[in-house]
């Protein structure tokens, strides 16, 4: 048998997140790589999970998600965006946002179709497109600001284009799409048979007074989009693996056809607990901009200057670290040096490109205790100082 010889994803290895977390652990490094908090979650959620299990919510949940949870999600969407969604026909609970993305892609794209994604693209997108039998067209966001080049998108559109994958707030670029970006996208695909899959898992993490521009709030895009969200991010508990997809009823029907044979239904006690949590804490997510902006500022105050530059993240719980002043381009090499010489794990951006350009930044996760951020900043600053001196 030669499974490798017939691999459906011959060029895919273990994700950069897993690789970096493993190595950080082996080397005892501070892990600012893979995106997950290192602080305690709200004890209320812990209590509600235990209560849900004690109360017997331990058998299969309904395939599309617990009705009470979907109702609370609809209320949450109404509070966030002032929009009404039908929990019966437009909201589906999934195994993390990743499953919503995967199932959504399988539902919409197939052999002969093209799917457009923007580099740096989150690593789960293209494999899902290829497993669907479709072709992924990767278009670069324009560095160093990582903005869309809409002329390039227009030129890439064809009769075969079936799906466009967008992501805002953007992982790993830490930028946000503007309402003008969404308007331009809507105009470009008007009258064409193209669906939009919008990864909005960092919806609540936008800074400096910005407001998240959701495809759901765009009247045209809303009618042709699957928007994907994540409780793992919003509740500081990435291990929950509970997300949801919001889409018009006809698209939701297709999503659920795949979802029911992919994961069938999602952890019942966790869904019950999150539904209860949203009842107890109706403003969930509202405190995240201030919470993460303070972390961003803490890290920037400790690190910006002295050879390192931290262009303020517009959104997400990440922050880019620009090392152009102290080292040659090469983010993979620099991340390796940070890990082995500074004792800090980060994520290079190259793995998110089909054809990586020379890059001079790595991604740091700021969803960490202040003490973790301070300790990492100390190590990074000392390393930058050594490099700058060696270069001088
Ligand atoms: N979303 C997480 C990040 O960007 C990674 C999740 C994973 O490890 N697959 O860091």
JSON list of C-alpha atoms in Angstrom, two decimals, residues 57-61 66 69 93-95 240-242 263 265-274:
[
{"chain": "A", "resi": 57, "resn": "UNK", "atom": "CA", "xyz": [-27.75, 17.03, 28.66]},
{"chain": "A", "resi": 58, "resn": "UNK", "atom": "CA", "xyz": [-25.48, 14.20, 27.67]},
{"chain": "A", "resi": 59, "resn": "UNK", "atom": "CA", "xyz": [-27.01, 12.56, 24.61]},
{"chain": "A", "resi": 60, "resn": "UNK", "atom": "CA", "xyz": [-26.95, 13.64, 20.97]},
{"chain": "A", "resi": 61, "resn": "UNK", "atom": "CA", "xyz": [-27.91, 17.24, 20.43]},
{"chain": "A", "resi": 66, "resn": "UNK", "atom": "CA", "xyz": [-29.60, 23.19, 20.31]},
{"chain": "A", "resi": 69, "resn": "UNK", "atom": "CA", "xyz": [-28.43, 28.09, 21.76]},
{"chain": "A", "resi": 93, "resn": "UNK", "atom": "CA", "xyz": [-23.86, 25.16, 15.32]},
{"chain": "A", "resi": 94, "resn": "UNK", "atom": "CA", "xyz": [-20.60, 23.57, 14.18]},
{"chain": "A", "resi": 95, "resn": "UNK", "atom": "CA", "xyz": [-17.50, 21.94, 15.59]},
{"chain": "A", "resi": 240, "resn": "UNK", "atom": "CA", "xyz": [-14.63, 24.28, 23.40]},
{"chain": "A", "resi": 241, "resn": "UNK", "atom": "CA", "xyz": [-14.52, 23.76, 19.64]},
{"chain": "A", "resi": 242, "resn": "UNK", "atom": "CA", "xyz": [-17.93, 25.31, 19.19]},
{"chain": "A", "resi": 263, "resn": "UNK", "atom": "CA", "xyz": [-19.70, 15.87, 12.57]},
{"chain": "A", "resi": 265, "resn": "UNK", "atom": "CA", "xyz": [-24.03, 17.14, 15.98]},
{"chain": "A", "resi": 266, "resn": "UNK", "atom": "CA", "xyz": [-21.98, 19.08, 18.47]},
{"chain": "A", "resi": 267, "resn": "UNK", "atom": "CA", "xyz": [-21.21, 18.44, 22.18]},
{"chain": "A", "resi": 268, "resn": "UNK", "atom": "CA", "xyz": [-24.59, 18.72, 23.87]},
{"chain": "A", "resi": 269, "resn": "UNK", "atom": "CA", "xyz": [-23.53, 19.77, 27.39]},
{"chain": "A", "resi": 270, "resn": "UNK", "atom": "CA", "xyz": [-21.23, 22.45, 25.98]},
{"chain": "A", "resi": 271, "resn": "UNK", "atom": "CA", "xyz": [-24.01, 23.86, 23.82]},
{"chain": "A", "resi": 272, "resn": "UNK", "atom": "CA", "xyz": [-26.36, 23.91, 26.80]},
{"chain": "A", "resi": 273, "resn": "UNK", "atom": "CA", "xyz": [-23.73, 25.60, 28.94]},
{"chain": "A", "resi": 274, "resn": "UNK", "atom": "CA", "xyz": [-23.03, 28.28, 26.32]}
]
